[in-house]
mmCIF file of C-alpha atoms in Angstrom:
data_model
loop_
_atom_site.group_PDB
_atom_site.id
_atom_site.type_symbol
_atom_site.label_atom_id
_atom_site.label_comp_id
_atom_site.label_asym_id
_atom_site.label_seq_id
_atom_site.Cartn_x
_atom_site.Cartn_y
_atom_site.Cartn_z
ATOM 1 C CA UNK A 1 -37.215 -40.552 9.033
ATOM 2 C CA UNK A 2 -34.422 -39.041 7.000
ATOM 3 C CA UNK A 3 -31.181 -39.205 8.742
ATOM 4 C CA UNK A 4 -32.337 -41.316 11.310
ATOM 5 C CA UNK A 5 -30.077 -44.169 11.687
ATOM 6 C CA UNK A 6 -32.231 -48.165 12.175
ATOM 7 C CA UNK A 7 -30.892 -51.128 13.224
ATOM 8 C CA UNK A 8 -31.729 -54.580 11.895
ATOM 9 C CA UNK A 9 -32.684 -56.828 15.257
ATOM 10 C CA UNK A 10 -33.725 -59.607 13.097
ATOM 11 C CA UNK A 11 -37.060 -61.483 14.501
ATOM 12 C CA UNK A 12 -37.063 -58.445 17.317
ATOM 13 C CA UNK A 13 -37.272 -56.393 14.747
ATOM 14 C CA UNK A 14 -41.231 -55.779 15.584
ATOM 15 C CA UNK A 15 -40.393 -55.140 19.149
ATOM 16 C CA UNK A 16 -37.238 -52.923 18.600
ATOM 17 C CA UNK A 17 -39.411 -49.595 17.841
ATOM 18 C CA UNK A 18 -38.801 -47.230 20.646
ATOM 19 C CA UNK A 19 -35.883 -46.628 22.510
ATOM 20 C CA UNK A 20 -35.543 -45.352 26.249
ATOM 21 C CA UNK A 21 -36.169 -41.831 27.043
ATOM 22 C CA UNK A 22 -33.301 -41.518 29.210
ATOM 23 C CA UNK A 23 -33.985 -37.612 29.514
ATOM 24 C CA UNK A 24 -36.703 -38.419 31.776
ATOM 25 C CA UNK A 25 -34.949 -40.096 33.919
ATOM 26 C CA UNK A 26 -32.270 -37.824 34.236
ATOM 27 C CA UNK A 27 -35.083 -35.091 34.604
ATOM 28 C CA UNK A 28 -37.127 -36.908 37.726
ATOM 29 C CA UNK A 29 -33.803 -38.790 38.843
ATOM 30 C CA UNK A 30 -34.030 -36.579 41.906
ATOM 31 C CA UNK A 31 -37.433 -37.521 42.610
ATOM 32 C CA UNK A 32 -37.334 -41.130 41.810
ATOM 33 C CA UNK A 33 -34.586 -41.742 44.738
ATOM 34 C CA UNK A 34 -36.272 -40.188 47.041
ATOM 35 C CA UNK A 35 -39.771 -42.330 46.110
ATOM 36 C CA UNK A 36 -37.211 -45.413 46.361
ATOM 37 C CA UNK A 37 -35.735 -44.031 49.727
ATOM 38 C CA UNK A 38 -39.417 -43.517 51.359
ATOM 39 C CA UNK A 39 -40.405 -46.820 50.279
ATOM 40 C CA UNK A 40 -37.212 -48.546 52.178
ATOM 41 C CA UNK A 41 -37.469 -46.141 55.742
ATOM 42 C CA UNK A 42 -41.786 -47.367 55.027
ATOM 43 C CA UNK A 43 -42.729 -43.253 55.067
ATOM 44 C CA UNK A 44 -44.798 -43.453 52.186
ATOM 45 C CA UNK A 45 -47.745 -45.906 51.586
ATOM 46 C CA UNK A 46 -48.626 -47.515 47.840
ATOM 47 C CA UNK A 47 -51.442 -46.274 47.619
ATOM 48 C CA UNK A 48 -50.270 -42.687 47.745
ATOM 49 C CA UNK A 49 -47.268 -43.549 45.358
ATOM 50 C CA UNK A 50 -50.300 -44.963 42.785
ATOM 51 C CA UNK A 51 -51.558 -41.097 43.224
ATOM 52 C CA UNK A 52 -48.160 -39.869 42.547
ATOM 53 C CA UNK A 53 -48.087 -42.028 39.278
ATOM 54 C CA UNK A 54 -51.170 -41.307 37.711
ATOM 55 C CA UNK A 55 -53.893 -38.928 37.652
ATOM 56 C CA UNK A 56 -57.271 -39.492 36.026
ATOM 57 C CA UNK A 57 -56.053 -42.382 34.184
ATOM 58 C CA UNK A 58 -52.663 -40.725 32.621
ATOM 59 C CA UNK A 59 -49.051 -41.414 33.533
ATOM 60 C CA UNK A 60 -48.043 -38.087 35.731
ATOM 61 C CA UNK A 61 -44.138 -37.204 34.670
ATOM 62 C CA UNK A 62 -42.699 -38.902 37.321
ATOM 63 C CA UNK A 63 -45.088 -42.001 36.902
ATOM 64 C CA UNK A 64 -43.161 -41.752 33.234
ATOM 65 C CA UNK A 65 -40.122 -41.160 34.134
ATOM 66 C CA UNK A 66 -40.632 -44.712 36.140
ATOM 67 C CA UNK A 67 -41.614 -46.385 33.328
ATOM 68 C CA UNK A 68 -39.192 -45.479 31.399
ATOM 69 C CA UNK A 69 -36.255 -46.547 33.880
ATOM 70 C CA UNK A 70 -38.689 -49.969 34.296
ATOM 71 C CA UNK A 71 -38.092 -50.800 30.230
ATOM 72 C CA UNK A 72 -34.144 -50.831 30.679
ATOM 73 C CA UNK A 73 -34.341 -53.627 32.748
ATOM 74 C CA UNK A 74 -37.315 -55.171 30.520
ATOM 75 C CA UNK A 75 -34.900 -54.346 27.213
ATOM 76 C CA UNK A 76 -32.085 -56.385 29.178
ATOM 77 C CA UNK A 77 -33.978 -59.091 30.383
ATOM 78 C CA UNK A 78 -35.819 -59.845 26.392
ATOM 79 C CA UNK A 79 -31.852 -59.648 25.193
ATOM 80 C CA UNK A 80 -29.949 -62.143 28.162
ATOM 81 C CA UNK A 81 -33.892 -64.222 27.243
ATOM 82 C CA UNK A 82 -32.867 -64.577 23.464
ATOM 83 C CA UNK A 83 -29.061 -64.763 23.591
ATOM 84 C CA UNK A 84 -28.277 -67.606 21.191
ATOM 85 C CA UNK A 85 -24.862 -67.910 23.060
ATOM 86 C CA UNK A 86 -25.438 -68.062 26.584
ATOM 87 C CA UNK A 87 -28.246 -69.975 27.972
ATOM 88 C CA UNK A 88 -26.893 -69.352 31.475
ATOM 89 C CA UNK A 89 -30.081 -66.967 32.322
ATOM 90 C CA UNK A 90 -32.349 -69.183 30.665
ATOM 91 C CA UNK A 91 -31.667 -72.374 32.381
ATOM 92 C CA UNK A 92 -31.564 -69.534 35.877
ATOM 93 C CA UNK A 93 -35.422 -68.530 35.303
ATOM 94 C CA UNK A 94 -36.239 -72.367 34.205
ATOM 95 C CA UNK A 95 -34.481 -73.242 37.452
ATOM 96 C CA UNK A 96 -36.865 -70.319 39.487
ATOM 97 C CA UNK A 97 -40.010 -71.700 37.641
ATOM 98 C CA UNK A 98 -39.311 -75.222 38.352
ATOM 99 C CA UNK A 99 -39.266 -73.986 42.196
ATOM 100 C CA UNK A 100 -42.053 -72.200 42.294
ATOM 101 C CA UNK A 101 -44.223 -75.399 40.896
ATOM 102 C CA UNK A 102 -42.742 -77.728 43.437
ATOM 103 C CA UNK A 103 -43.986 -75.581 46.236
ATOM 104 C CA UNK A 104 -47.250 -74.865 44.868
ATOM 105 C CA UNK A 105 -47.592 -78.723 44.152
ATOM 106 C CA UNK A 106 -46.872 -78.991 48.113
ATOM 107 C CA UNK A 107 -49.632 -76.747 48.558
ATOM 108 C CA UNK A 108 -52.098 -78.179 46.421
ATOM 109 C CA UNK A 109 -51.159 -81.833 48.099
ATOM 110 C CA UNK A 110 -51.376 -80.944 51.948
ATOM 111 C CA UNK A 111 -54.540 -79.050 51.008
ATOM 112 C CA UNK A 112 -55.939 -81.890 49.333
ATOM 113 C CA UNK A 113 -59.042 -82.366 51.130
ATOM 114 C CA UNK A 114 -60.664 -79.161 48.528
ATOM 115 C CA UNK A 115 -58.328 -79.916 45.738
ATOM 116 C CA UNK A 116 -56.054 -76.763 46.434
ATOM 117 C CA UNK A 117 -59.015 -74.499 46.550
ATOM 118 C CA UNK A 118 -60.070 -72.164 49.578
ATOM 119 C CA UNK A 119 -64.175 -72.088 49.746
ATOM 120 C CA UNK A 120 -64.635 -70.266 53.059
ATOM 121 C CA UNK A 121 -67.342 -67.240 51.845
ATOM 122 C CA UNK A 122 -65.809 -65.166 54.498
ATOM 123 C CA UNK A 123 -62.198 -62.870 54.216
ATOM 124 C CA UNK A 124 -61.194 -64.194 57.989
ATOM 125 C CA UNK A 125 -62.019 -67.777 57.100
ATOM 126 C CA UNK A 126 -59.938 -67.532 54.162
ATOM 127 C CA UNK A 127 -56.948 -65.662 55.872
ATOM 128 C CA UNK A 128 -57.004 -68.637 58.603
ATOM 129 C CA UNK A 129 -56.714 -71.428 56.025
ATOM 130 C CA UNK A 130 -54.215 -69.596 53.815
ATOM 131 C CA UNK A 131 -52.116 -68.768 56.928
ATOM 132 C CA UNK A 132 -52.180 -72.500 58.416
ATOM 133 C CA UNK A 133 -51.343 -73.987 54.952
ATOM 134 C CA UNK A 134 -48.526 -71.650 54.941
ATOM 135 C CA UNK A 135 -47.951 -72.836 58.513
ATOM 136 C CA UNK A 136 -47.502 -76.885 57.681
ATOM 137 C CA UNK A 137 -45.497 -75.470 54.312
ATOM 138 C CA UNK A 138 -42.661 -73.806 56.630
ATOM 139 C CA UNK A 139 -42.732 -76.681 58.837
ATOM 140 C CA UNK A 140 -42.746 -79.487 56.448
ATOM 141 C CA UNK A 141 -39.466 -77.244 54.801
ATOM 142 C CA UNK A 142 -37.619 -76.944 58.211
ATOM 143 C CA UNK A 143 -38.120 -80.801 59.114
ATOM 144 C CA UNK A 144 -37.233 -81.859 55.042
ATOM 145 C CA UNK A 145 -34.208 -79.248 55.748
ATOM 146 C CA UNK A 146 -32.917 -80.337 58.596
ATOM 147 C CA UNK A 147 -33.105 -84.285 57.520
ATOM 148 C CA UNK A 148 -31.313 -83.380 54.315
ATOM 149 C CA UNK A 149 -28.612 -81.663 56.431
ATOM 150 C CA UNK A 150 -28.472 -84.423 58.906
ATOM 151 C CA UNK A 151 -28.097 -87.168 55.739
ATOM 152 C CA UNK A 152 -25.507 -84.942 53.966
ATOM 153 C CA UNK A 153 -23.300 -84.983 56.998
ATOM 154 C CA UNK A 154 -23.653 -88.597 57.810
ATOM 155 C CA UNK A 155 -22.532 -89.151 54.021
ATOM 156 C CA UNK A 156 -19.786 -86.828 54.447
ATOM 157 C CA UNK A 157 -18.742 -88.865 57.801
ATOM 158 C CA UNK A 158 -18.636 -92.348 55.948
ATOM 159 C CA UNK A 159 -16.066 -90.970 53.283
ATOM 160 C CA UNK A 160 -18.398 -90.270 50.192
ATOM 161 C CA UNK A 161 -17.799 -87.265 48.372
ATOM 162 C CA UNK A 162 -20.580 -85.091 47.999
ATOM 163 C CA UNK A 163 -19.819 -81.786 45.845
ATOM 164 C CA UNK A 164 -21.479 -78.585 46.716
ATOM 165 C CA UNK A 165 -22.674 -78.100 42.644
ATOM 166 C CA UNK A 166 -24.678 -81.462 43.475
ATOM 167 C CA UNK A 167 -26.190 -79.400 47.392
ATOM 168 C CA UNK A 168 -27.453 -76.655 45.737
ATOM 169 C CA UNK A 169 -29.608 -78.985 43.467
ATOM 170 C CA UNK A 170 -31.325 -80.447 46.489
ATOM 171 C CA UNK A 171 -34.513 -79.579 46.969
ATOM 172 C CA UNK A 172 -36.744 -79.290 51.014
ATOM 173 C CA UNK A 173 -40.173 -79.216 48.249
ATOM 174 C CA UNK A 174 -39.839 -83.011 47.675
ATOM 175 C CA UNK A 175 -42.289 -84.403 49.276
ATOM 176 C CA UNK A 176 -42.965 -88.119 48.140
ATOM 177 C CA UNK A 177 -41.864 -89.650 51.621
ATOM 178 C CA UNK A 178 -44.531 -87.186 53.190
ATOM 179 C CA UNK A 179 -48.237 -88.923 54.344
ATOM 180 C CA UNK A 180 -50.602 -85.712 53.409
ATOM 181 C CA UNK A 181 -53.564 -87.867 54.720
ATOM 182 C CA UNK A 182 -55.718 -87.484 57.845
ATOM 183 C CA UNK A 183 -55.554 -84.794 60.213
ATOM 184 C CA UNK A 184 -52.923 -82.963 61.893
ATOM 185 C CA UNK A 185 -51.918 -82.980 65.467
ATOM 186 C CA UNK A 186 -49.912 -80.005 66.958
ATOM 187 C CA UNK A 187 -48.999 -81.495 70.677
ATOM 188 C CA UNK A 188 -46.453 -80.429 72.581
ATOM 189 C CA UNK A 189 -43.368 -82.452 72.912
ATOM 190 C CA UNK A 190 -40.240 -82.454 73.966
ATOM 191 C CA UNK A 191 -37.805 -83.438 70.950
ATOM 192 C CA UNK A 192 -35.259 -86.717 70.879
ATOM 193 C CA UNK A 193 -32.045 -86.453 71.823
ATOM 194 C CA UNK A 194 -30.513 -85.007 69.264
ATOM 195 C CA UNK A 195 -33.656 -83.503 67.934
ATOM 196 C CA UNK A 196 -33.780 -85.530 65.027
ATOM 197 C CA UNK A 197 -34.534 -89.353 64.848
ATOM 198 C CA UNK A 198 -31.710 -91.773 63.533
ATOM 199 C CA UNK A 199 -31.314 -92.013 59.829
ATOM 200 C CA UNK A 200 -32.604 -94.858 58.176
ATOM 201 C CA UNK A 201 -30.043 -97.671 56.933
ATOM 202 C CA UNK A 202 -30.338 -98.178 53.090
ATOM 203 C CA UNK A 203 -29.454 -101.051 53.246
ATOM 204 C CA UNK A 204 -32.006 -102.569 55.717
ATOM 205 C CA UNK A 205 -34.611 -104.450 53.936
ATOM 206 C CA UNK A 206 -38.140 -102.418 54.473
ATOM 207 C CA UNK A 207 -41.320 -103.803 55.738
ATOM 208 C CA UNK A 208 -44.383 -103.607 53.866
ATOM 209 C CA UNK A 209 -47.385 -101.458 55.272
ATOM 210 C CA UNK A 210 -49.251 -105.344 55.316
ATOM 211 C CA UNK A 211 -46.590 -106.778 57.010
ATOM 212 C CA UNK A 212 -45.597 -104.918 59.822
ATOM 213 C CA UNK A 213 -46.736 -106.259 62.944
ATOM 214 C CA UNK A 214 -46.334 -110.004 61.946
ATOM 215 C CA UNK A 215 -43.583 -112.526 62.324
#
C-alpha cells in the first residue's frame, strides 16, 4: 500500500505479513484478566471458556483478542529461535527436548512387556496401567535422586571438587544400571539404616553375573 512503510526480514520475510492487533487487546484487556484470574481461583471450567472463545466455528472478540496476545509470545519465540547471535535459547529448548525423550525412553523400557503400548479395550484398564507406569516412573526418579545425592556428597567428603554447572547436568532418567525385567514386588519394609544402602567402591573389582556364587 502507498505510504505504508515494509521491512525486509530476510528468509522471514514470508512469515513477517501481519503484525499484532494490539487494539484488541487493549479493547478485551479487562476481560482477558479476569478469564486468567477465574482460571487460577478454578471458578470457571474449559469447557465454558471454549464457549466464550468461539461460537459456531468463529473466533468471538474476546477469543481474538486471545489470539492476538498468544502471537506476541509466538513472534518472540520464532525471533530468540533464529537469532544468529545467541544460541542460548536454542541449546535451552534442545536441553527440554532431550528431557522429555529420556523419560519417555524410561517409559517405553519399564513398559516393555507391550513395547510402550497400552492395549486394555477398556478406559479404567487403561487409566490403571497409565497410572502404575507413572507410579514405578516417580519411584525409580526418587531412588535414582536420592543415590545421586548420596554419591555427590560422598565425593564432596573425599575432597573432589564437583561444580554446580556440572549438578545441574545430572540426570534421575538414566536408567542403564536399572533391571526392567520380571515382575514387580511392592512389600512392605522397613528401610536400612540410613535409608539408603552403602555406595559401591569403584575401585572394587566386580563379579560377573556367571561368577557370583563360586570361589
Amino acid at each position: 500500500m502507498p505510504g505504508v512503510e515494509t521491512g525486509t526480514y530476510g528468509v522471514l520475510e514470508p512469515l513477517a505479513r501481519n503484525r499484532v492487533n494490539l487494539k484488541k487487546i487493549e479493547t478485551w484487556w479487562p476481560d482477558m484478566l479476569r478469564v486468567a484470574g477465574s482460571l487460577v481461583t478454578n471458578q470457571v471450567r474449559a469447557y465454558h471458556l471454549l464457549r466464550m472463545f468461539g461460537r459456531e466455528g468463529h473466533p468471538t472478540p474476546l477469543g481474538q483478542a486471545f489470539a492476538e496476545y498468544g502471537r506476541i509470545g509466538k513472534t518472540e519465540h520464532l525471533m530468540r529461535m533464529v537469532d544468529p547471535v545467541d544460541d542460548t535459547y536454542r541449546r535451552q529448548m534442545n536441553h527440554q527436548l532431550t528431557v522429555q525423550e529420556s523419560r519417555h525412553k524410561l517409559a517405553r523400557d519399564v513398559c516393555h512387556g507391550k513395547r510402550g503400548t497400552i492395549h486394555q479395550a477398556y478406559r479404567d484398564g487403561m487409566e490403571d496401567q497409565l497410572g502404575a507406569l507413572g507410579l514405578v516412573l516417580n519411584a525409580i526418579v526418587l531412588w535414582t535422586t536420592r543415590f545421586i545425592d548420596a554419591a555427590v556428597a560422598q565425593l564432596r567428603a573425599e575432597g573432589h571438587e564437583i561444580r554446580d554447572e556440572d549438578i545441574a547436568r545430572l540426570s534421575p532418567l538414566k536408567h542403564k544400571n536399572l533391571n526392567v525385567l520380571g515382575r514387580y514386588s511392592f512389600t512392605a519394609s522397613i528401610p536400612a539404616s540410613g535409608g539408603l544402602r552403602p555406595l559401591r567402591d569403584p575401585d572394587a573389582v566386580e563379579l560377573d553375573d556367571d561368577d557370583e556364587g563360586t570361589e
